[in-house]
PDB file of C-alpha atoms in Angstrom:
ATOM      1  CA  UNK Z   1      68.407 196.815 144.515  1.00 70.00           C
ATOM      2  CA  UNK Z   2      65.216 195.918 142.431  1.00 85.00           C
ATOM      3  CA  UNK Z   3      62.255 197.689 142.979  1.00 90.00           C
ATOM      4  CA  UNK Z   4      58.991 195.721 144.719  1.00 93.00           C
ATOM      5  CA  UNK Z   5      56.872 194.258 141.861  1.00 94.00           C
ATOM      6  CA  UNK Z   6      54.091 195.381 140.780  1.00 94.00           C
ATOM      7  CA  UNK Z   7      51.832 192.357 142.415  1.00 95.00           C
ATOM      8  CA  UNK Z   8      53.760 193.001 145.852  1.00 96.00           C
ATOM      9  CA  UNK Z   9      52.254 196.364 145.636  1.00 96.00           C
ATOM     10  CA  UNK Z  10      48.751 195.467 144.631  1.00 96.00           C
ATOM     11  CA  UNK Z  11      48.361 193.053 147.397  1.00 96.00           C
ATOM     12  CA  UNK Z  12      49.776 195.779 150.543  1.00 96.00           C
ATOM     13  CA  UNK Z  13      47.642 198.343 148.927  1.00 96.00           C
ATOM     14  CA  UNK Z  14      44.802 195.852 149.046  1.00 96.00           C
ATOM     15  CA  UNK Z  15      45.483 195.050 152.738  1.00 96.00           C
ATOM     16  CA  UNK Z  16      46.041 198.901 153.358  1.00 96.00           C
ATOM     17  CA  UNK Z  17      42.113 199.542 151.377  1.00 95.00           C
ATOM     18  CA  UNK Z  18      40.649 196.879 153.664  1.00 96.00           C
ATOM     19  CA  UNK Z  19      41.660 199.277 157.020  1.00 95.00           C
ATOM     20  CA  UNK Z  20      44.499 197.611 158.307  1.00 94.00           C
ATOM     21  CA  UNK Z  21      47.206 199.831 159.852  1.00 95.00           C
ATOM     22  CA  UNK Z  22      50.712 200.399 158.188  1.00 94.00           C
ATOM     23  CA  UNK Z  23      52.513 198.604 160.874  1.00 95.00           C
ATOM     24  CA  UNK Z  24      50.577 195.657 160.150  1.00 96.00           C
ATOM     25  CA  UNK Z  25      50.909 195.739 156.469  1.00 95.00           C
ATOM     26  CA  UNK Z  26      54.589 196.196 156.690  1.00 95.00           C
ATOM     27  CA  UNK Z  27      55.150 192.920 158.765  1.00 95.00           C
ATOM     28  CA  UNK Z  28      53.163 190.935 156.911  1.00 95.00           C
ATOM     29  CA  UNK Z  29      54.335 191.600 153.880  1.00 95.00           C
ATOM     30  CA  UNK Z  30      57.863 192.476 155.313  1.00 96.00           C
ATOM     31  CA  UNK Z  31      58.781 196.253 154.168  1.00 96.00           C
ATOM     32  CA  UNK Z  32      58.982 199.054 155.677  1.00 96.00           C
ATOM     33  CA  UNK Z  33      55.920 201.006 157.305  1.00 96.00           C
ATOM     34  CA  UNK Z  34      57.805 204.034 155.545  1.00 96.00           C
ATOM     35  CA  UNK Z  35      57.409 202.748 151.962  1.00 95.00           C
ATOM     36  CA  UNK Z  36      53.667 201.753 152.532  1.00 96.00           C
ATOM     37  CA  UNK Z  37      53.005 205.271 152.844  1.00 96.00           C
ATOM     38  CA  UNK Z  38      55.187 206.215 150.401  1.00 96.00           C
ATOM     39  CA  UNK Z  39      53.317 203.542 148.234  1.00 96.00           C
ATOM     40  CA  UNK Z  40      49.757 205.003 149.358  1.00 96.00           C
ATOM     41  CA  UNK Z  41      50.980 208.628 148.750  1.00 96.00           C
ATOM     42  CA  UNK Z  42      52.056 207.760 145.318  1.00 95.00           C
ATOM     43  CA  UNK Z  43      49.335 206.421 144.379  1.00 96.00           C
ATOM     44  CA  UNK Z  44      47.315 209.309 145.878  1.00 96.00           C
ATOM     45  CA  UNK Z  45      48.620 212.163 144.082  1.00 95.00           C
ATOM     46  CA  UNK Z  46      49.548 210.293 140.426  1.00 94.00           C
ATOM     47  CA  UNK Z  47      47.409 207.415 140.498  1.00 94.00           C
ATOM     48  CA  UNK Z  48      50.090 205.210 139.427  1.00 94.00           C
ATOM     49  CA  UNK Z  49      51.953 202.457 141.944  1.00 94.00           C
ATOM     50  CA  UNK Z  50      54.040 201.358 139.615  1.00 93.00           C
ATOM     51  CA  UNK Z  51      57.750 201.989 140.424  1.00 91.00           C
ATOM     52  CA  UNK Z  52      59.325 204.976 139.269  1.00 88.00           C
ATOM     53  CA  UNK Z  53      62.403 205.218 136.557  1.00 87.00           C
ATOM     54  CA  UNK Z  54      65.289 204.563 137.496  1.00 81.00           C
ATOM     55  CA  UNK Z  55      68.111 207.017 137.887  1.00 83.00           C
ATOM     56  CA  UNK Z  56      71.096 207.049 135.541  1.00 81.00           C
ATOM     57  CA  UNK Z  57      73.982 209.075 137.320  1.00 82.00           C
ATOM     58  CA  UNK Z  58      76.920 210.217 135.257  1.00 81.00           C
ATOM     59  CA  UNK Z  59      79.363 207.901 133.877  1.00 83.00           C
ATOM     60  CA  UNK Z  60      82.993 208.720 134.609  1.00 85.00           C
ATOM     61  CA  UNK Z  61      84.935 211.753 132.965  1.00 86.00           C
ATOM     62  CA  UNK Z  62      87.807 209.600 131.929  1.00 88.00           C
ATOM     63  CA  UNK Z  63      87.470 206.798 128.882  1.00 87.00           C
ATOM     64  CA  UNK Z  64      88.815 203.783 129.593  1.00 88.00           C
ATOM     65  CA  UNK Z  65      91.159 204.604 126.860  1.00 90.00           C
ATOM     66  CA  UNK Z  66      92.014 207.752 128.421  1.00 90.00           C
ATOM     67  CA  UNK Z  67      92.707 205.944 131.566  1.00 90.00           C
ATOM     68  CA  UNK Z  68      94.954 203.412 129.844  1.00 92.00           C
ATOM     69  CA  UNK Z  69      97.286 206.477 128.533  1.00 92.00           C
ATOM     70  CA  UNK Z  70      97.277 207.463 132.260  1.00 91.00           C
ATOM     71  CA  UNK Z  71      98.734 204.658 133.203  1.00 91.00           C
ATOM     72  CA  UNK Z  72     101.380 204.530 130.535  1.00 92.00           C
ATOM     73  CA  UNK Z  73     102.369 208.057 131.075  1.00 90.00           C
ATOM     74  CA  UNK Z  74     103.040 207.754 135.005  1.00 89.00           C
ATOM     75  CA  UNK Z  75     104.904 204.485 134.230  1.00 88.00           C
ATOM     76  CA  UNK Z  76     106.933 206.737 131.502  1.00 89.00           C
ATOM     77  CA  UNK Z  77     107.149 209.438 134.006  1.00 85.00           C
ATOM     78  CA  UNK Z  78     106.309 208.836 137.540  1.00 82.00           C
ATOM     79  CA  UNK Z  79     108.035 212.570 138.803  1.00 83.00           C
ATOM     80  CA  UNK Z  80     105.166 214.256 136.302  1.00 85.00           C
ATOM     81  CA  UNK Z  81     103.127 216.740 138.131  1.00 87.00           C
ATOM     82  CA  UNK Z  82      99.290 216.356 137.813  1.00 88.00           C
ATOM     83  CA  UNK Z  83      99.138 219.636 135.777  1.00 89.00           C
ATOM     84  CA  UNK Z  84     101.474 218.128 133.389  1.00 90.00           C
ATOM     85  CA  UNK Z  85      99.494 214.826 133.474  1.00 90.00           C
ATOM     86  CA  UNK Z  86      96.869 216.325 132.158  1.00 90.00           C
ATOM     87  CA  UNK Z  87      98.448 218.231 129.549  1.00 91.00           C
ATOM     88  CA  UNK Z  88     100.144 214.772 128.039  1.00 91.00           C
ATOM     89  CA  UNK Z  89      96.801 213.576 127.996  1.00 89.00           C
ATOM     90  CA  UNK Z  90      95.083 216.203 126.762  1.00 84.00           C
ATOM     91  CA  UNK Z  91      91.731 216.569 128.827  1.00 84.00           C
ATOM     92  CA  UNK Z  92      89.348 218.310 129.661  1.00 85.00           C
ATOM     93  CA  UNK Z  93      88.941 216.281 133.154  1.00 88.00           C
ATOM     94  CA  UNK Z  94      89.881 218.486 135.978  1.00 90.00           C
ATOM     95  CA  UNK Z  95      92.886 217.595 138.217  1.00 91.00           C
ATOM     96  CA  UNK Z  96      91.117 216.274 141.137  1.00 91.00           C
ATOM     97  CA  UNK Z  97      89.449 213.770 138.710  1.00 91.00           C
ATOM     98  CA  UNK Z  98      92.727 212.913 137.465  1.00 91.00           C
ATOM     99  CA  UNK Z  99      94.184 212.437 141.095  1.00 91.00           C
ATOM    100  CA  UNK Z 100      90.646 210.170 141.884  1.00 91.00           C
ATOM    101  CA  UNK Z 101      91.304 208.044 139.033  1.00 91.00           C
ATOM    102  CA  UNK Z 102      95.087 207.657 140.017  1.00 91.00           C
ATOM    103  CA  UNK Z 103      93.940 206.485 143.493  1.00 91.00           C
ATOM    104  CA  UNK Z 104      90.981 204.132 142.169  1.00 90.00           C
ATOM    105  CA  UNK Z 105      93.580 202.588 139.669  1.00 89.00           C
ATOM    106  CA  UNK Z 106      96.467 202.385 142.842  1.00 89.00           C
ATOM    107  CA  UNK Z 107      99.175 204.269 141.247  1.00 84.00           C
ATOM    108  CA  UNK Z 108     100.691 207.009 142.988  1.00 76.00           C
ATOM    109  CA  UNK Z 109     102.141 210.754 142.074  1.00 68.00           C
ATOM    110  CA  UNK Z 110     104.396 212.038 144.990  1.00 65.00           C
ATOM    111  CA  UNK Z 111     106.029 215.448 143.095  1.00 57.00           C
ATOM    112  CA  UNK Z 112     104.315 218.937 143.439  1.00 56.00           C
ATOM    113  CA  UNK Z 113     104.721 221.450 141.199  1.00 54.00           C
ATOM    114  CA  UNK Z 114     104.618 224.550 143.617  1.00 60.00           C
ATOM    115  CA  UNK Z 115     107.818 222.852 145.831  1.00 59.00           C
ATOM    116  CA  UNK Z 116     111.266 223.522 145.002  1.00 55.00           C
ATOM    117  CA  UNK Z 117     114.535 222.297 146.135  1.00 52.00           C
ATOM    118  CA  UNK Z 118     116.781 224.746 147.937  1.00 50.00           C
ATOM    119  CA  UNK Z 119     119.611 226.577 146.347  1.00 49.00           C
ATOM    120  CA  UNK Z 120     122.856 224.965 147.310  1.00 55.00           C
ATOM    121  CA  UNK Z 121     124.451 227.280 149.919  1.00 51.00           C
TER     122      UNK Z 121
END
């Protein structure tokens, strides 16, 4: 979502300056009462109302490229583990990332590693 502009916030700070109660501002102007005194207590403590940077969160772990060899190695090998998965690869990714990017892509891995057949009797 896009921040407010900047003439958006001139104008309810305006209405806010002139006396008129949070409530008021928000319905006219059709926000929340909450981000008019976010708005007012921005502007209070830096002086500045203009919106703040936006947050870049991490991109994923896995290149596309790398995903792309994930793919061809469970087609190659759909009884790998996800230990040996990520040895084929090689990565550094962790194996719950590799088992998140299996789901998101809609493959699936059904062998484990730790279980073992029984001995014939």
């Amino acid at each position: 979502m896009a921040a407010y502009s900047l003439d958006l916030r001139k104008r309810v700070l305006r209405a806010w300056d002139s006396g008129v109660k949070a409530d008021a501002v928000a319905s006219t102007f059709d926000v929340s009462r909450a981000w008019v005194h976010r708005l007012v207590q921005r502007r209070r403590e830096t002086g500045s109302i203009t919106p703040r940077k936006q947050t870049k969160f991490r991109g994923r772990a896995l290149s596309s490229d790398e995903e792309m060899r994930l793919v061809a190695l469970i087609t190659a090998t759909p009884d790998a583990t996800l230990a040996e998965l990520q040895h084929a690869l090689p990565t550094r990714a962790a194996l719950s990332t590799l088992w998140r990017t299996i789901d998101r892509l809609g493959l699936t891995v059904k062998k484990n590693g730790t279980r073992r057949r029984t001995a014939a009797s």
